[in-house]
Short mmCIF file of C-alpha atoms and ligand atoms in Angstrom, two decimals:
data_model
loop_
_atom_site.label_atom_id
_atom_site.label_comp_id
_atom_site.label_asym_id
_atom_site.label_seq_id
_atom_site.Cartn_x
_atom_site.Cartn_y
_atom_site.Cartn_z
CA MET A 14 114.75 17.60 18.91
CA ILE A 15 111.20 19.39 20.79
CA LYS A 16 111.92 23.02 22.33
CA VAL A 17 108.93 23.87 24.03
CA GLU A 18 109.32 28.68 24.85
CA ASN A 19 107.21 30.21 27.00
CA LEU A 20 104.25 28.20 24.71
CA THR A 21 100.20 29.99 25.44
CA LYS A 22 97.33 29.05 23.69
CA GLN A 23 94.60 30.89 23.92
CA PHE A 24 90.54 29.91 22.29
CA LYS A 25 89.72 33.57 22.10
CA LYS A 26 89.65 34.63 26.12
CA ASN A 27 89.78 30.88 27.54
CA VAL A 28 93.54 30.69 28.18
CA VAL A 29 94.66 26.55 27.93
CA LEU A 30 98.19 25.87 27.92
CA LYS A 31 100.78 28.88 29.90
CA ASN A 32 103.58 29.31 29.48
CA ILE A 33 105.40 26.07 28.79
CA SER A 34 109.08 25.56 28.24
CA LEU A 35 110.64 22.16 28.18
CA SER A 36 112.96 20.54 25.83
CA ILE A 37 112.55 16.65 24.03
CA GLU A 38 115.09 14.89 23.44
CA GLN A 39 115.60 11.78 21.12
CA ASN A 40 113.85 8.52 21.96
CA GLU A 41 111.87 9.23 25.39
CA VAL A 42 109.13 8.33 25.96
CA ILE A 43 107.15 10.84 27.43
CA VAL A 44 103.29 10.11 29.40
CA VAL A 45 100.91 13.24 29.83
CA ILE A 46 98.27 12.93 32.54
CA GLY A 47 95.86 14.97 34.07
CA PRO A 48 92.58 15.76 34.77
CA SER A 49 90.22 15.84 31.23
CA GLY A 50 90.51 20.19 29.61
CA GLY A 51 93.32 20.61 31.50
CA GLY A 52 95.20 20.76 27.84
CA LYS A 53 96.94 17.55 26.42
CA SER A 54 95.19 17.12 23.44
CA THR A 55 96.28 21.19 22.82
CA PHE A 56 99.90 20.47 23.71
CA LEU A 57 100.09 17.51 21.52
CA ARG A 58 98.11 19.48 18.85
CA CYS A 59 100.53 22.28 19.12
CA LEU A 60 103.57 19.89 18.74
CA ASN A 61 102.86 18.96 15.39
CA SER A 62 101.25 22.91 14.72
CA LEU A 63 97.58 21.51 14.10
CA GLU A 64 97.11 24.57 16.99
CA LYS A 65 99.08 28.03 16.48
CA PRO A 66 100.20 28.48 20.10
CA THR A 67 98.86 32.73 20.96
CA PHE A 68 102.42 33.03 22.19
CA GLY A 69 105.46 30.85 22.17
CA LYS A 70 107.63 29.18 20.02
CA ILE A 71 107.95 26.31 18.87
CA TYR A 72 111.45 23.96 17.84
CA PHE A 73 111.50 20.67 15.97
CA ASN A 74 115.42 20.28 15.83
CA ASP A 75 116.36 23.54 15.56
CA LEU A 76 113.56 24.95 12.92
CA ASP A 77 111.20 26.84 14.01
CA ILE A 78 107.55 25.38 12.67
CA ASN A 79 104.99 28.22 12.50
CA ASP A 80 107.78 29.95 10.16
CA LYS A 81 106.09 30.72 6.94
CA ASN A 82 109.38 30.19 6.23
CA ASN A 83 109.68 26.22 6.63
CA ASP A 84 107.93 23.98 5.31
CA ILE A 85 105.99 22.42 7.90
CA ASN A 86 104.42 19.59 6.01
CA LYS A 87 108.01 19.27 5.27
CA ILE A 88 108.78 19.06 9.24
CA ARG A 89 105.39 17.25 9.92
CA GLU A 90 106.29 14.26 7.60
CA LYS A 91 109.10 14.15 10.52
CA ILE A 92 106.95 13.98 13.84
CA SER A 93 103.30 12.22 12.81
CA MET A 94 100.15 11.68 15.10
CA VAL A 95 98.43 8.16 16.25
CA PHE A 96 94.75 9.50 17.47
CA GLN A 97 91.73 8.65 19.71
CA GLN A 98 89.70 7.96 16.51
CA PHE A 99 92.34 6.12 15.06
CA ASN A 100 91.35 8.76 11.61
CA LEU A 101 91.94 5.97 9.96
CA PHE A 102 90.88 6.75 5.91
CA PRO A 103 88.33 4.49 5.62
CA HIS A 104 88.43 4.15 0.39
CA LYS A 105 91.39 2.65 1.30
CA THR A 106 92.39 -0.71 1.84
CA ALA A 107 94.75 -2.00 5.16
CA LEU A 108 97.93 -1.49 2.98
CA GLU A 109 96.06 1.67 0.88
CA ASN A 110 96.20 2.95 4.36
CA ILE A 111 100.08 2.77 4.52
CA ILE A 112 101.56 3.27 1.49
CA LEU A 113 99.49 6.34 0.39
CA ALA A 114 102.02 9.70 1.91
CA PRO A 115 105.08 7.98 1.33
CA ILE A 116 104.20 6.99 -1.73
CA LYS A 117 102.67 10.39 -2.73
CA LEU A 118 105.38 13.07 -1.15
CA ASN A 119 107.72 10.91 -2.93
CA ILE A 120 109.34 9.63 -0.62
CA MET A 121 109.27 5.91 -2.58
CA ASN A 122 108.73 4.51 -4.91
CA ILE A 123 105.43 1.60 -5.09
CA GLU A 124 107.74 -1.50 -4.59
CA GLU A 125 109.80 -0.53 -2.12
CA ALA A 126 106.28 0.69 -0.19
CA THR A 127 104.08 -2.12 -0.17
CA LYS A 128 107.18 -4.37 0.42
CA ARG A 129 107.71 -1.94 3.57
CA GLY A 130 103.82 -1.43 4.23
CA ILE A 131 103.82 -5.32 4.58
CA GLU A 132 107.07 -5.59 7.18
CA LEU A 133 104.75 -2.94 8.46
CA LEU A 134 101.50 -4.33 8.85
CA ASP A 135 103.38 -8.01 9.67
CA LEU A 136 105.65 -5.85 12.70
CA VAL A 137 101.88 -4.99 13.90
CA GLY A 138 100.57 -8.11 13.85
CA LEU A 139 98.44 -7.42 11.38
CA SER A 140 100.23 -9.29 7.30
CA ASP A 141 96.46 -11.64 6.20
CA LYS A 142 94.37 -8.31 6.25
CA ALA A 143 96.61 -5.77 4.01
CA ASN A 144 93.51 -6.00 1.53
CA GLU A 145 90.70 -5.48 4.47
CA TYR A 146 88.76 -1.55 4.56
CA PRO A 147 88.87 0.22 7.60
CA LYS A 148 84.77 -0.81 8.65
CA ASN A 149 86.11 -4.09 8.37
CA LEU A 150 88.84 -3.93 10.86
CA SER A 151 88.06 -3.69 14.56
CA GLY A 152 89.09 -1.45 17.18
CA GLY A 153 92.25 -2.25 18.07
CA GLN A 154 93.21 -3.32 15.08
CA LYS A 155 92.43 -0.07 13.02
CA GLN A 156 94.05 1.67 15.73
CA ARG A 157 97.62 -0.63 14.89
CA VAL A 158 97.23 -0.16 10.76
CA ALA A 159 97.27 3.93 12.29
CA ILE A 160 100.17 3.69 13.80
CA ALA A 161 101.72 1.76 10.85
CA ARG A 162 100.60 3.84 8.97
CA SER A 163 102.14 6.50 10.63
CA LEU A 164 105.68 4.87 11.09
CA ALA A 165 105.44 4.24 7.40
CA MET A 166 106.70 8.10 7.24
CA GLN A 167 109.58 7.45 8.81
CA PRO A 168 109.03 9.77 11.52
CA ASP A 169 111.97 10.57 14.35
CA VAL A 170 108.88 11.43 16.93
CA ILE A 171 105.12 9.90 16.86
CA LEU A 172 102.76 12.01 18.95
CA PHE A 173 99.76 9.30 20.13
CA ASP A 174 96.12 11.32 21.34
CA GLU A 175 94.97 8.50 23.83
CA PRO A 176 95.46 5.79 21.49
CA THR A 177 93.19 3.59 23.74
CA SER A 178 90.04 5.49 25.06
CA ALA A 179 88.44 4.61 22.09
CA LEU A 180 89.08 0.91 22.99
CA ASP A 181 87.17 -1.73 23.70
CA PRO A 182 89.26 -3.32 27.20
CA GLU A 183 89.76 -5.81 25.53
CA MET A 184 91.32 -4.95 22.98
CA ILE A 185 93.29 -2.51 23.75
CA LYS A 186 96.31 -5.05 25.63
CA GLU A 187 97.43 -5.69 21.68
CA VAL A 188 97.99 -1.63 21.00
CA LEU A 189 99.82 -0.81 24.34
CA ASP A 190 102.29 -3.78 23.21
CA VAL A 191 102.57 -2.86 19.61
CA MET A 192 103.93 0.99 20.79
CA LYS A 193 105.68 -0.60 23.42
CA GLY A 194 107.85 -2.29 21.11
CA LEU A 195 108.52 1.64 19.67
CA VAL A 196 110.46 2.07 22.71
CA GLY A 197 113.89 2.82 22.34
CA LYS A 198 113.38 3.53 18.19
CA VAL A 199 111.64 6.60 18.33
CA THR A 200 110.82 9.95 20.53
CA MET A 201 107.17 9.04 21.42
CA ILE A 202 104.70 11.98 23.53
CA VAL A 203 102.05 9.71 24.88
CA VAL A 204 98.80 10.74 26.15
CA THR A 205 97.35 8.01 27.92
CA HIS A 206 95.20 6.66 31.30
CA GLU A 207 96.72 4.14 31.20
CA MET A 208 98.59 3.91 34.06
CA ASN A 209 100.73 1.11 33.91
CA PHE A 210 101.43 1.92 30.14
CA ALA A 211 103.00 5.04 31.98
CA LYS A 212 105.30 3.10 34.94
CA GLU A 213 106.32 0.89 32.73
CA VAL A 214 107.91 2.50 29.79
CA GLY A 215 107.35 5.77 30.27
CA THR A 216 111.17 7.95 30.50
CA ARG A 217 109.28 10.92 31.74
CA LEU A 218 105.67 12.18 32.66
CA LEU A 219 104.22 14.68 32.42
CA PHE A 220 101.35 16.04 35.00
CA LEU A 221 99.61 18.75 32.60
CA ASP A 222 96.80 20.90 35.24
CA SER A 223 94.64 23.85 33.62
CA GLY A 224 97.27 24.35 30.94
CA GLU A 225 99.97 23.73 33.71
CA VAL A 226 102.79 21.05 33.68
CA ILE A 227 102.65 21.35 37.48
CA GLU A 228 105.25 17.43 37.51
CA ASP A 229 108.03 16.65 34.51
CA SER A 230 109.57 13.61 37.21
CA LYS A 231 109.61 10.19 36.16
CA PRO A 232 106.85 8.08 36.84
CA LEU A 233 107.53 6.16 39.38
CA ALA A 234 109.40 9.14 41.40
CA PHE A 235 105.25 10.41 40.44
CA PHE A 236 103.52 7.62 41.47
CA ASN A 237 105.04 6.90 44.33
CA ASP A 238 105.25 10.37 45.54
CA PRO A 239 103.33 13.09 44.06
CA GLN A 240 104.89 16.34 45.09
CA THR A 241 101.80 18.63 44.93
CA ASP A 242 98.50 18.99 45.72
CA ARG A 243 97.07 18.85 43.18
CA ALA A 244 99.02 15.62 41.40
CA LYS A 245 97.99 13.86 45.36
CA SER A 246 94.49 14.53 44.42
CA PHE A 247 94.74 13.44 40.76
CA LEU A 248 96.52 10.36 41.94
CA ASP A 249 94.10 9.93 45.20
CA LYS A 250 91.00 10.75 41.64
CA ILE A 251 92.48 7.37 38.90
CA LEU A 252 93.91 5.00 41.83
CA MET B 28 25.13 29.64 -21.77
CA ILE B 29 28.38 27.50 -22.83
CA LEU B 30 31.48 28.41 -20.30
CA LEU B 31 33.36 26.42 -22.03
CA ASP B 32 34.02 23.87 -24.83
CA ILE B 33 35.01 21.13 -23.57
CA SER B 34 36.44 19.20 -26.62
CA LYS B 35 39.79 22.07 -26.53
CA LEU B 36 40.70 19.91 -24.17
CA TYR B 37 41.73 16.81 -25.89
CA ASP B 38 41.76 19.09 -29.38
CA PHE B 39 44.79 17.39 -30.52
CA SER B 40 44.92 19.04 -33.95
CA PHE B 41 47.80 20.45 -33.86
CA PHE B 42 49.81 17.26 -33.69
CA PHE B 43 48.85 17.77 -37.64
CA ASN B 44 50.16 21.15 -37.39
CA GLN B 45 54.07 20.17 -38.49
CA GLN B 46 55.01 23.19 -37.07
CA VAL B 47 53.89 23.45 -33.67
CA ILE B 48 55.64 19.77 -33.80
CA LEU B 49 59.01 20.68 -34.92
CA ASP B 50 58.61 24.38 -32.67
CA LEU B 51 58.06 21.88 -29.67
CA ILE B 52 60.89 20.00 -30.53
CA SER B 53 63.97 22.18 -31.20
CA GLY B 54 61.85 23.52 -27.66
CA LEU B 55 63.24 21.01 -25.90
CA PHE B 56 66.61 21.57 -27.39
CA CYS B 57 66.90 24.77 -26.24
CA THR B 58 66.12 23.46 -22.36
CA LEU B 59 67.74 20.47 -22.50
CA SER B 60 70.86 23.19 -23.92
CA ILE B 61 70.24 25.64 -21.21
CA ALA B 62 69.72 22.98 -18.23
CA PHE B 63 73.19 21.34 -19.38
CA PHE B 64 75.04 24.35 -20.19
CA GLY B 65 73.66 26.40 -17.45
CA ILE B 66 74.62 23.33 -15.02
CA ILE B 67 78.04 23.54 -16.39
CA ILE B 68 78.93 27.21 -15.61
CA GLY B 69 77.27 26.40 -12.00
CA ILE B 70 79.68 23.63 -11.32
CA ILE B 71 82.96 25.10 -12.31
CA ILE B 72 81.50 28.83 -11.65
CA GLY B 73 80.54 27.45 -8.21
CA ILE B 74 83.77 25.74 -7.60
CA ILE B 75 85.22 28.51 -7.60
CA LEU B 76 83.31 29.58 -5.05
CA ALA B 77 83.94 26.48 -2.80
CA ILE B 78 87.36 27.13 -2.86
CA GLY B 79 87.06 30.78 -2.57
CA LYS B 80 85.01 30.69 0.41
CA LEU B 81 86.55 28.08 1.94
CA VAL B 82 90.01 29.04 1.91
CA GLY B 83 90.09 32.55 0.41
CA ASN B 84 91.81 35.97 2.31
CA LYS B 85 88.93 37.69 4.24
CA PHE B 86 87.96 39.75 1.94
CA VAL B 87 87.18 36.93 -1.09
CA ARG B 88 85.06 35.20 1.17
CA GLY B 89 83.02 38.07 1.68
CA VAL B 90 82.90 38.98 -2.18
CA VAL B 91 81.62 34.99 -2.19
CA THR B 92 79.68 35.12 0.77
CA VAL B 93 77.36 38.78 -0.56
CA TYR B 94 76.91 36.98 -4.07
CA ILE B 95 75.82 33.14 -2.25
CA ASN B 96 72.98 34.85 -0.37
CA PHE B 97 72.42 37.60 -3.49
CA VAL B 98 70.78 35.15 -5.94
CA ARG B 99 69.80 33.00 -2.81
CA GLY B 100 68.00 35.34 -1.67
CA THR B 101 66.83 37.39 -4.43
CA PRO B 102 64.05 35.12 -8.27
CA LEU B 103 65.73 34.33 -10.48
CA LEU B 104 63.12 36.12 -12.51
CA LEU B 105 64.85 39.53 -10.75
CA GLN B 106 67.90 37.60 -11.42
CA LEU B 107 67.31 37.29 -15.46
CA TYR B 108 66.04 41.20 -15.94
CA MET B 109 69.67 42.33 -14.78
CA LEU B 110 71.31 40.57 -16.41
CA TYR B 111 69.24 41.04 -20.32
CA TYR B 112 68.41 44.79 -19.51
CA VAL B 113 72.23 45.88 -16.81
CA PRO B 114 75.43 45.14 -19.24
CA ALA B 115 73.50 46.48 -22.86
CA PHE B 116 72.88 49.46 -20.52
CA ILE B 117 75.75 49.75 -19.19
CA TRP B 118 77.80 49.22 -22.99
CA HIS B 119 75.13 51.73 -24.54
CA GLU B 120 75.62 54.79 -22.05
CA MET B 121 79.81 53.94 -22.89
CA SER B 122 79.90 52.91 -26.49
CA GLY B 123 76.92 54.98 -28.21
CA ALA B 124 76.12 51.16 -29.68
CA SER B 125 73.79 48.62 -29.00
CA LEU B 126 74.77 44.96 -27.47
CA ASN B 127 73.65 42.50 -29.36
CA TRP B 128 73.44 39.07 -26.87
CA SER B 129 71.25 36.80 -27.82
CA ASN B 130 68.87 35.87 -25.61
CA TYR B 131 70.37 32.65 -25.70
CA ILE B 132 73.07 33.70 -23.67
CA VAL B 133 71.51 35.43 -21.54
CA GLY B 134 68.70 33.03 -20.46
CA MET B 135 71.96 30.38 -20.02
CA LEU B 136 74.03 32.44 -18.83
CA ALA B 137 71.24 33.71 -15.73
CA VAL B 138 70.45 29.59 -14.73
CA GLY B 139 74.36 28.63 -15.16
CA LEU B 140 75.22 31.45 -12.19
CA ASN B 141 72.01 31.48 -10.80
CA SER B 142 72.59 28.04 -10.53
CA ALA B 143 76.80 29.31 -9.13
CA ALA B 144 75.10 30.12 -6.16
CA TYR B 145 73.98 26.84 -5.38
CA VAL B 146 76.74 24.65 -6.80
CA GLY B 147 78.86 26.32 -4.24
CA GLU B 148 77.07 25.22 -0.66
CA ILE B 149 76.86 22.27 -2.06
CA PHE B 150 80.54 21.56 -3.12
CA ARG B 151 81.05 23.36 1.26
CA ALA B 152 78.65 21.43 2.80
CA GLY B 153 79.81 18.16 0.99
CA ILE B 154 83.24 18.87 2.33
CA ASN B 155 82.45 20.22 5.27
CA SER B 156 80.50 16.83 6.04
CA VAL B 157 83.55 14.77 5.51
CA ASP B 158 84.39 13.99 9.69
CA LYS B 159 86.84 16.88 10.11
CA GLY B 160 89.79 13.91 11.71
CA GLN B 161 90.41 12.84 8.03
CA PHE B 162 91.96 16.09 7.23
CA GLU B 163 94.77 15.86 10.85
CA ALA B 164 95.28 12.64 9.33
CA ALA B 165 96.06 13.86 5.90
CA SER B 166 98.28 16.48 7.28
CA SER B 167 99.91 14.78 10.35
CA LEU B 168 100.98 12.75 7.78
CA GLY B 169 102.65 16.34 5.45
CA PHE B 170 100.06 15.79 3.50
CA ASP B 171 99.51 19.70 1.71
CA TYR B 172 95.80 21.33 1.83
CA LYS B 173 95.71 20.81 -1.88
CA THR B 174 97.11 17.83 -2.00
CA SER B 175 94.72 16.13 1.07
CA LEU B 176 91.75 17.64 -0.32
CA LYS B 177 91.99 15.36 -3.50
CA LEU B 178 93.65 12.40 -2.07
CA ILE B 179 91.56 11.75 0.28
CA ILE B 180 88.64 14.66 1.34
CA MET B 181 86.50 14.37 -2.18
CA PRO B 182 86.64 10.88 -2.43
CA GLN B 183 85.19 11.09 0.73
CA ALA B 184 82.47 14.23 0.22
CA ILE B 185 81.65 12.74 -3.55
CA LYS B 186 79.08 10.66 -1.90
CA ASN B 187 77.10 13.57 -0.24
CA ILE B 188 78.12 15.56 -2.84
CA LEU B 189 76.92 13.98 -6.11
CA PRO B 190 73.16 13.66 -5.40
CA ALA B 191 73.09 16.90 -3.48
CA LEU B 192 74.52 17.97 -7.89
CA GLY B 193 72.56 15.46 -9.04
CA ASN B 194 68.94 17.58 -6.91
CA GLU B 195 70.41 21.37 -8.54
CA PHE B 196 70.07 19.85 -12.31
CA ILE B 197 66.87 18.24 -11.47
CA ALA B 198 65.90 21.42 -10.69
CA LEU B 199 67.62 23.97 -12.68
CA THR B 200 66.03 21.61 -15.47
CA LYS B 201 62.27 22.60 -14.47
CA GLU B 202 63.66 26.52 -13.33
CA THR B 203 64.89 27.41 -17.90
CA ALA B 204 61.51 27.16 -18.41
CA ILE B 205 61.80 30.72 -17.03
CA ILE B 206 64.13 32.66 -19.59
CA SER B 207 60.86 32.04 -22.15
CA VAL B 208 60.52 35.65 -21.14
CA ILE B 209 63.30 37.02 -22.60
CA GLY B 210 61.58 35.27 -25.74
CA ALA B 211 64.71 33.36 -25.48
CA ARG B 212 63.20 30.04 -27.55
CA ASP B 213 63.14 27.43 -25.48
CA LEU B 214 59.38 24.52 -24.65
CA MET B 215 58.26 27.25 -22.61
CA PHE B 216 58.21 29.65 -25.21
CA TYR B 217 57.14 27.27 -27.97
CA SER B 218 54.58 25.61 -25.75
CA LYS B 219 53.13 29.66 -25.93
CA GLN B 220 54.09 30.98 -28.68
CA ALA B 221 51.46 27.01 -30.04
CA THR B 222 48.53 28.31 -28.21
CA ALA B 223 48.46 30.84 -29.77
CA ILE B 224 48.51 29.56 -32.93
CA THR B 225 46.47 26.40 -32.74
CA TYR B 226 43.44 28.99 -30.57
CA ASN B 227 44.00 26.05 -28.35
CA PRO B 228 45.10 26.89 -24.80
CA PHE B 229 45.57 23.45 -22.85
CA THR B 230 47.12 21.19 -25.61
CA PRO B 231 50.01 22.08 -26.34
CA LEU B 232 50.91 23.42 -22.83
CA PHE B 233 49.69 19.77 -21.80
CA MET B 234 52.21 18.57 -24.62
CA ALA B 235 54.77 21.09 -23.15
CA GLY B 236 53.50 19.30 -19.35
CA ILE B 237 54.76 15.99 -20.33
CA LEU B 238 57.49 16.57 -22.49
CA TYR B 239 59.33 18.53 -19.60
CA PHE B 240 58.05 15.51 -17.14
CA ILE B 241 59.79 13.58 -18.70
CA VAL B 242 62.84 15.08 -18.42
CA VAL B 243 62.54 15.93 -15.12
CA TYR B 244 61.69 12.22 -13.94
CA SER B 245 64.34 10.48 -15.94
CA LEU B 246 66.81 12.12 -14.57
CA THR B 247 65.43 11.54 -10.60
CA LYS B 248 65.19 7.90 -11.55
CA GLY B 249 69.07 8.54 -12.79
CA VAL B 250 69.50 10.84 -9.00
CA SER B 251 68.60 7.82 -7.34
CA ILE B 252 70.27 5.27 -9.56
CA ILE B 253 73.63 7.20 -8.54
CA GLU B 254 71.86 8.19 -4.52
CA ARG B 255 71.70 3.36 -3.86
CA LYS B 256 74.91 3.41 -6.02
CA PHE B 257 76.74 5.43 -2.93
CA ALA B 258 74.88 4.75 -0.21
CA ASN B 259 76.32 0.24 -0.66
CA ASP B 260 80.13 1.38 -0.90
N1 LIG C 328 89.37 23.95 19.06
C1 LIG C 328 89.04 24.30 19.81
N2 LIG C 328 87.73 25.54 20.79
C2 LIG C 328 87.87 26.31 21.63
N3 LIG C 328 88.61 25.79 22.51
C3 LIG C 328 88.55 24.52 22.61
C4 LIG C 328 89.50 23.22 21.64
N4 LIG C 328 89.80 22.60 21.60
C5 LIG C 328 89.99 22.91 22.86
N5 LIG C 328 89.57 23.70 23.35
C6 LIG C 328 89.44 24.21 25.16
O1 LIG C 328 90.75 23.95 26.07
C7 LIG C 328 90.70 23.24 27.37
C8 LIG C 328 91.18 22.04 27.00
O2 LIG C 328 91.41 21.05 26.13
P1 LIG C 328 92.23 19.13 25.38
O3 LIG C 328 91.53 19.27 24.63
O4 LIG C 328 93.70 20.02 25.03
O5 LIG C 328 92.33 19.11 27.43
P2 LIG C 328 92.91 18.02 27.53
O6 LIG C 328 93.76 17.49 28.63
O7 LIG C 328 92.92 16.74 25.79
O8 LIG C 328 91.45 16.78 27.84
P3 LIG C 328 90.80 15.00 28.00
O9 LIG C 328 91.16 14.38 28.26
O10 LIG C 328 89.05 14.86 27.64
O11 LIG C 328 90.91 15.14 26.36
C9 LIG C 328 89.10 23.18 27.59
O12 LIG C 328 89.24 24.01 28.02
C10 LIG C 328 89.33 22.98 25.41
O13 LIG C 328 87.37 22.94 25.75
MG1 LIG C 329 92.52 14.97 24.57
#
């Protein structure tokens, strides 16, 4: 579904991703972990072309996403993203946040989109907040709306960049629970520091350090028996 | 020895000079219309400049930057004279005929083209003031740049843009007085003329001052109402 070939990303002289190659199959739940500054966000942002690779190619369903002949906006309809800071549209209500893109991008008409939007709010447990503006929602509620918003486009892949890192501890669970509910329905690539989530629902784990995929393994295998010294010292620090 | 005939300071006899009063009123309308059309020109060209700077290629961005820096880095009076003399000179060199641009039009263009540089920066700063994450969220849903700008960014930027535009309009209204130097018949022009007609340097200028003040003060009030409205929601 996603194929990464020799992905290298530099910011000026700073090489942030070094020659990464891998492929991702449908309905995988990939957790990406690693030390701060290791390139996790940059990797994720390359997958939907928010960052352009310096070298290498990224294919989504065999389409080169950075090829000018392929409409990146059409591709992004199928690869949505959930951000650490939620990035809800503050001038739109929760429901409007969810239905804006399906309507304006002519995926659904207003009635269909609204019906679907209400279902999605129900799915994330926020039926009663449809007409609230983001400023009146808690962090956990905002992130759940953001997940519903990304689901509204019926994406094949959702990229999560530390979706719970900006949340108070008591709100983390409600967001992770919503994410767990998506397993098997959509391909998920999740940058996270939630190791229990990684163990519980991850089908595959990427350990990213200094721009390299140091380990690519099953989460349980990674935590119980890390193969590299770098992974070992990382786990020592966080566990 | 009498240095100053104090009575001149409160000599309002020119109130009875109907021509002077009519002149001042027509001057006021000239000032208002120059300010109005000036800001319209400023907004239209300013938006084009902002778009050029945000999405233009290197060449377009370069041209826009030079324009904005030139306008903001030189006196309006110089720009006014350039617009007044240079096109007329070129026209004359090329066709041998003289260019009959009214000084009203030249003044309006000078004020508008000058304002465009400031308006362009107001729009650009307003757009840049919106969190980058908003653009990213919009893009990640599949919106192109133009649609993101229209649906997501501008509705948020506008609360910074409108008050700044209002302040630009106020500054511009005051600066229009400069067009009197090329003979455009605005409030400043007629108040100077009235001092000559009535041999009274004080009261006509004082009258003009009051008229400018009323206009500018009302605009200031309007801007602060807009500001408060946006601060509330
Ligand atoms: N837009 C940018 N311009 C320049 N350098 C950048 C940019 N974005 C990221 N970097 C640099 O790239 C490196 C990797 O950053 P990245 O955000 O991908 O790391 P990360 O693994 O997500 O870290 P964290 O856990 O702190 O979020 C860092 O050194 C960062 O300073
Ligand atoms: Mg990051």
